[in-house]
Coordinates of C-alpha atoms in Angstrom, one line a residue:
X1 CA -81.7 -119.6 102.7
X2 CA -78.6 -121.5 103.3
X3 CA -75.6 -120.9 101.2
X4 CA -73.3 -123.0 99.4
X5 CA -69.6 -124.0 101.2
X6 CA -66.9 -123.6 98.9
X7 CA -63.7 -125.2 99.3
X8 CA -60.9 -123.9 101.1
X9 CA -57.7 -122.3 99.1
X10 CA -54.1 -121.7 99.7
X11 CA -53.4 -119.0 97.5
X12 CA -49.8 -118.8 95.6
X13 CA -48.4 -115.2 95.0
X14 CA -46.8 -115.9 91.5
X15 CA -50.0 -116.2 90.3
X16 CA -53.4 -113.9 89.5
X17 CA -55.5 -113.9 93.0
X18 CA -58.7 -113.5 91.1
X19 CA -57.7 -117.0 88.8
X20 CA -57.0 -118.5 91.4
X21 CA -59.9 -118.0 93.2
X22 CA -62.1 -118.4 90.2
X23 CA -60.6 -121.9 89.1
X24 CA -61.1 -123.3 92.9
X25 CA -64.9 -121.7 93.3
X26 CA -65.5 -123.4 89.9
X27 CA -64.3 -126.9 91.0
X28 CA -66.3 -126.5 93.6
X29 CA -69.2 -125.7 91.7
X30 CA -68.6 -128.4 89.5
X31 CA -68.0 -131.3 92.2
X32 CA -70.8 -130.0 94.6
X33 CA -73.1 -132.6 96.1
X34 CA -77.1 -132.5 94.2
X35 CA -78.3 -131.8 97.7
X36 CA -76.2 -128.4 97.9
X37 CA -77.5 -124.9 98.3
X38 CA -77.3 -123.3 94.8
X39 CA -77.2 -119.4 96.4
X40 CA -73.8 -118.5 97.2
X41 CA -72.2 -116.0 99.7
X42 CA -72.1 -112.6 99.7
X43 CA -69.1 -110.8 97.9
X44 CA -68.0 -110.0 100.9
X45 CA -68.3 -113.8 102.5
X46 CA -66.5 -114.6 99.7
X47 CA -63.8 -112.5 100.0
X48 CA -62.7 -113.0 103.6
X49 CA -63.2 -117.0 103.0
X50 CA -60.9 -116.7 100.0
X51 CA -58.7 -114.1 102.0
X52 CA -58.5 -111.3 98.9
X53 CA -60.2 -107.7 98.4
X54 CA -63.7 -107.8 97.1
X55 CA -62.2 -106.0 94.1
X56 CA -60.6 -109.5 93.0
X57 CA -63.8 -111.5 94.5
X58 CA -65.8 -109.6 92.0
X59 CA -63.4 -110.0 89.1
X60 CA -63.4 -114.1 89.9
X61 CA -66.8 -114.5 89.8
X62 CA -67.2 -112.0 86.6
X63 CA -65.3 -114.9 84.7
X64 CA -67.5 -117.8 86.4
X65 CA -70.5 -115.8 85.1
X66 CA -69.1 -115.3 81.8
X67 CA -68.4 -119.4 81.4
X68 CA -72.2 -119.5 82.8
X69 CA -71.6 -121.3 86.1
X70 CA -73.1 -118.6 88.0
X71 CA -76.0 -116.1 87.9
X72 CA -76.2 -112.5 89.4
X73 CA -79.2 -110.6 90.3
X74 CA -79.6 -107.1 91.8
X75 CA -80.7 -107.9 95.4
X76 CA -81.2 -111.6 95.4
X77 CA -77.5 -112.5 95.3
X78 CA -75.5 -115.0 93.0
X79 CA -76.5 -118.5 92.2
X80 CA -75.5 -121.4 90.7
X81 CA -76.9 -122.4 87.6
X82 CA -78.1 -125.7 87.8
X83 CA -77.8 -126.7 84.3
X84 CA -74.5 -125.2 83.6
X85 CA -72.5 -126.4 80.8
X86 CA -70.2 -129.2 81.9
X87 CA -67.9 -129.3 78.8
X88 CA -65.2 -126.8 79.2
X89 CA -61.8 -125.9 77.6
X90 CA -58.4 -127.6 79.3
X91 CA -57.3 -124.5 80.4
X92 CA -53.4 -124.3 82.0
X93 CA -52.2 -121.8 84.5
X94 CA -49.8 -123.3 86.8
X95 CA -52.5 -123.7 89.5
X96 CA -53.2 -126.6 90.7
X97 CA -56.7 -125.5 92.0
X98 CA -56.9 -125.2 88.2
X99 CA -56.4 -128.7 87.7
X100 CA -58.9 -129.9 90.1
X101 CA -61.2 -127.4 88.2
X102 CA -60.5 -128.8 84.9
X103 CA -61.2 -132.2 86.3
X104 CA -64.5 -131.5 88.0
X105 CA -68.0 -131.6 87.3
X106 CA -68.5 -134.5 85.3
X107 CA -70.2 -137.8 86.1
X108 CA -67.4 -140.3 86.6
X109 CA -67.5 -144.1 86.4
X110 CA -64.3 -146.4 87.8
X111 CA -63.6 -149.1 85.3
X112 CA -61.3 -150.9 87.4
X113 CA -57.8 -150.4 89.5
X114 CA -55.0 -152.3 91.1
X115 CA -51.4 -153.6 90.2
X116 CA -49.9 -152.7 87.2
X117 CA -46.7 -152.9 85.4
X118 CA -44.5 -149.7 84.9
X119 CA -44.9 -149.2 80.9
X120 CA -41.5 -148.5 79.9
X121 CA -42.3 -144.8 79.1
X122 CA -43.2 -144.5 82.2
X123 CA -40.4 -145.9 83.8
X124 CA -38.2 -142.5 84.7
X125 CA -41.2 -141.0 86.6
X126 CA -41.2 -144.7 88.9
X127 CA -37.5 -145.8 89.0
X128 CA -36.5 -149.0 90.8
X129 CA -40.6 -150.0 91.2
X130 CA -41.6 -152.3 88.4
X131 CA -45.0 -152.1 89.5
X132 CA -47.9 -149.8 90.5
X133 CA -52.1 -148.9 90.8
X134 CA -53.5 -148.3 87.9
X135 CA -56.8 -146.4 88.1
X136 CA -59.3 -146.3 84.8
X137 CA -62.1 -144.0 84.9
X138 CA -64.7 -142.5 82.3
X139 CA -66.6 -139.3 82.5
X140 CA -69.2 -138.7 80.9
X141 CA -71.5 -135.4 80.6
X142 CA -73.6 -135.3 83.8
X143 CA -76.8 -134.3 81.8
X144 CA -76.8 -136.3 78.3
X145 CA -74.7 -139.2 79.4
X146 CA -72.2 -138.9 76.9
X147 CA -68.9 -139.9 77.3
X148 CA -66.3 -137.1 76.8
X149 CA -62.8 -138.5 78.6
X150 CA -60.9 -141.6 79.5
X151 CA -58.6 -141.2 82.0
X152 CA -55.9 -143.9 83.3
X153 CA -53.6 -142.9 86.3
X154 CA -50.7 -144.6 87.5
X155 CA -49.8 -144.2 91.6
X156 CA -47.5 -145.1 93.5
X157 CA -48.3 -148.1 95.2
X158 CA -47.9 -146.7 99.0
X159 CA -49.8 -144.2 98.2
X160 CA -52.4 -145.6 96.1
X161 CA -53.2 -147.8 99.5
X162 CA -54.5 -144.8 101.0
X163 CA -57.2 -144.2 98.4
X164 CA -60.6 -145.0 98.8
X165 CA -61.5 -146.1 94.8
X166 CA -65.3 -144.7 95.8
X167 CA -63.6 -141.3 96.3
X168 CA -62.4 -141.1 92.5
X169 CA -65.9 -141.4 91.4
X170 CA -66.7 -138.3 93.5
X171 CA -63.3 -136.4 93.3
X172 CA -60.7 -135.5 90.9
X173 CA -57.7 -137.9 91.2
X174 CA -55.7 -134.4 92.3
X175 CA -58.0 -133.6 94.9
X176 CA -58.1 -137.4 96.1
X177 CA -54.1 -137.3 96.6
X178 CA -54.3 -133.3 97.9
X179 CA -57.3 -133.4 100.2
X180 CA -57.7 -137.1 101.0
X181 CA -54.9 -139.0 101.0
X182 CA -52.5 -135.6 102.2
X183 CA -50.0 -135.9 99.7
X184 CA -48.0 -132.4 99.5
X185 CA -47.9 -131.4 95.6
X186 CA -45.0 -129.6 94.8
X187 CA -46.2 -129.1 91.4
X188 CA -47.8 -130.7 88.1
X189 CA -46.0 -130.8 84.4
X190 CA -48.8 -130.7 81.9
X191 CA -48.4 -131.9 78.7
X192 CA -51.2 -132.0 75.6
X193 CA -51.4 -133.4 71.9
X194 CA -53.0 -134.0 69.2
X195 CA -53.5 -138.1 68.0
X196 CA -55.8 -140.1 66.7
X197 CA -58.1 -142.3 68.8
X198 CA -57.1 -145.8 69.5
X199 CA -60.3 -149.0 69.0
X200 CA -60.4 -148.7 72.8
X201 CA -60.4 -145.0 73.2
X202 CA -63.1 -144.6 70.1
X203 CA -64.9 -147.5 72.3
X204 CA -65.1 -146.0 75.1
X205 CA -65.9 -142.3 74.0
X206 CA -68.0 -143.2 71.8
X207 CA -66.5 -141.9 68.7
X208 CA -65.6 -143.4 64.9
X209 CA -62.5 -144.9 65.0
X210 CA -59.0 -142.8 64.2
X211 CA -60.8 -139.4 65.2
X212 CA -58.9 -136.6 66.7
X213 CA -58.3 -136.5 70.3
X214 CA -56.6 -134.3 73.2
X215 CA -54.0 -136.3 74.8
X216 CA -53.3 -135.1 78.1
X217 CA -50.3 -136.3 80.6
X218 CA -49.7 -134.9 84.0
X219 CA -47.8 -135.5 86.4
X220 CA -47.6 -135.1 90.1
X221 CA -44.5 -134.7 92.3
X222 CA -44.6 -134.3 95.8
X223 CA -43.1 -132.2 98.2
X224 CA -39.9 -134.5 98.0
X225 CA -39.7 -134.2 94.2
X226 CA -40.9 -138.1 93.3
X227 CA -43.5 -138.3 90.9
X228 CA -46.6 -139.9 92.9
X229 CA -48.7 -140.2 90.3
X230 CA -49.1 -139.9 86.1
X231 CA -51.8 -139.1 84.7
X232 CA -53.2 -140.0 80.6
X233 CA -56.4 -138.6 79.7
X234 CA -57.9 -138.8 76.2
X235 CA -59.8 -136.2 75.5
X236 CA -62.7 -135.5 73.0
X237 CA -61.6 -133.7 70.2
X238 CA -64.9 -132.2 69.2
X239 CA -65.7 -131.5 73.0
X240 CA -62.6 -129.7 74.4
X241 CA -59.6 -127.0 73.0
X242 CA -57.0 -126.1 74.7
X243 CA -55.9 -122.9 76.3
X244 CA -52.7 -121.4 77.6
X245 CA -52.9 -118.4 79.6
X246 CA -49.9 -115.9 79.7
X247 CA -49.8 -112.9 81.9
X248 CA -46.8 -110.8 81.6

């Protein structure tokens, strides 16, 4: 039986090996084709693809089966569970393979993109462009249809040239500029709240007007320290939390 290819990973040091492996076999998991094998490698595949001890293989994918992305069985081997549970909490660790986790799995439709002026708020993360690509996209739960984020990036134009738009319904918008388009991140600042959902937001998820939603904004800096893209996602309030993991 043929197995499923996860993604590649460059792992970062600062940061637990087995969560990083965990949140990049878990987006792709969640962003894998219908057509892909649901049987996984071996442990040790796994390991020497990921390039850590099977001790911290087996520790990654004891979380993935915990969150019930993955099965295990004595002598058969590890499989993806086909109905797994998209919904997930917006967990933060500093990774951004946990980003493109966090961002995965969920059917996503493009509502529209191209210019767009700078909203003033924005306007330190952009300086000297008064314009840039705006890209609006809903997800919705891949099984029940029901919408559970809005999301509305702003790019930097010579960058946002190099996206294919049918990419973002496919991809995370971070794995689009990482993997895609070959922009270097140098990191991502994450920030959530708390508000109250807009007409359009309640609109579009599908929810009574004024109820409680995540607000996420992140933003992406390249290797040269610009901001190459910003990032607003509403999230559902009765469909998400939000987690910060500390190690010490």
């Amino acid at each position: 039986m043929t197995t499923f290819a996860p993604d590649s990973l460059d792992l970062n040091r600062k940061l637990p090996l087995w969560y990083q492996v965990s949140q990049s076999l878990r987006a792709s998991i969640l962003g894998r084709s219908p057509e892909a094998p649901l049987r996984l490698p071996t442990e040790d595949a796994l390991a020497a693809h990921y390039g850590v001890s099977v001790l911290t293989m087996r520790q990654a994918l004891k979380e993935l089966e915990a969150e019930g992305l993955i099965s295990r069985h004595r002598r058969r081997g590890t499989f993806i569970e086909p109905s797994a549970q998209r919904g997930a909490p917006v967990r933060l660790l500093g990774s951004v393979d946990a980003i493109v986790a966090q961002q995965s799995g969920m059917s996503t439709e493009l509502l529209g993109h191209g210019p767009t002026t700078v909203p003033s708020e924005l306007s330190d993360y952009f300086p000297g462009l008064a314009e840039v690509t705006g890209f609006r996209r809903l997800r919705s739960d891949e099984e029940t249809g029901e919408p559970t984020n809005h999301a509305h990036n702003y790019v930097r134009p010579e960058v946002a040239a190099r996206i294919d738009p049918a990419d973002l319904t496919r991809w995370p918008m971070t794995k689009v500029l990482r993997d895609a388009v070959g922009v270097r991140i140098s990191r991502i600042t994450d920030t959530v709240e708390a508000r109250l959902a807009d007409p359009e937001t309640a609109r579009l998820l599908q929810i009574p007007l004024l109820s409680p939603i995540l607000h996420y904004t992140g933003i992406t800096y390249d290797e040269d320290g610009r901001a190459v893209d910003v990032a607003r996602i509403h999230y559902r309030g009765d469909r998400f939390s939000f987690t910060v993991t500390l190690d010490a």
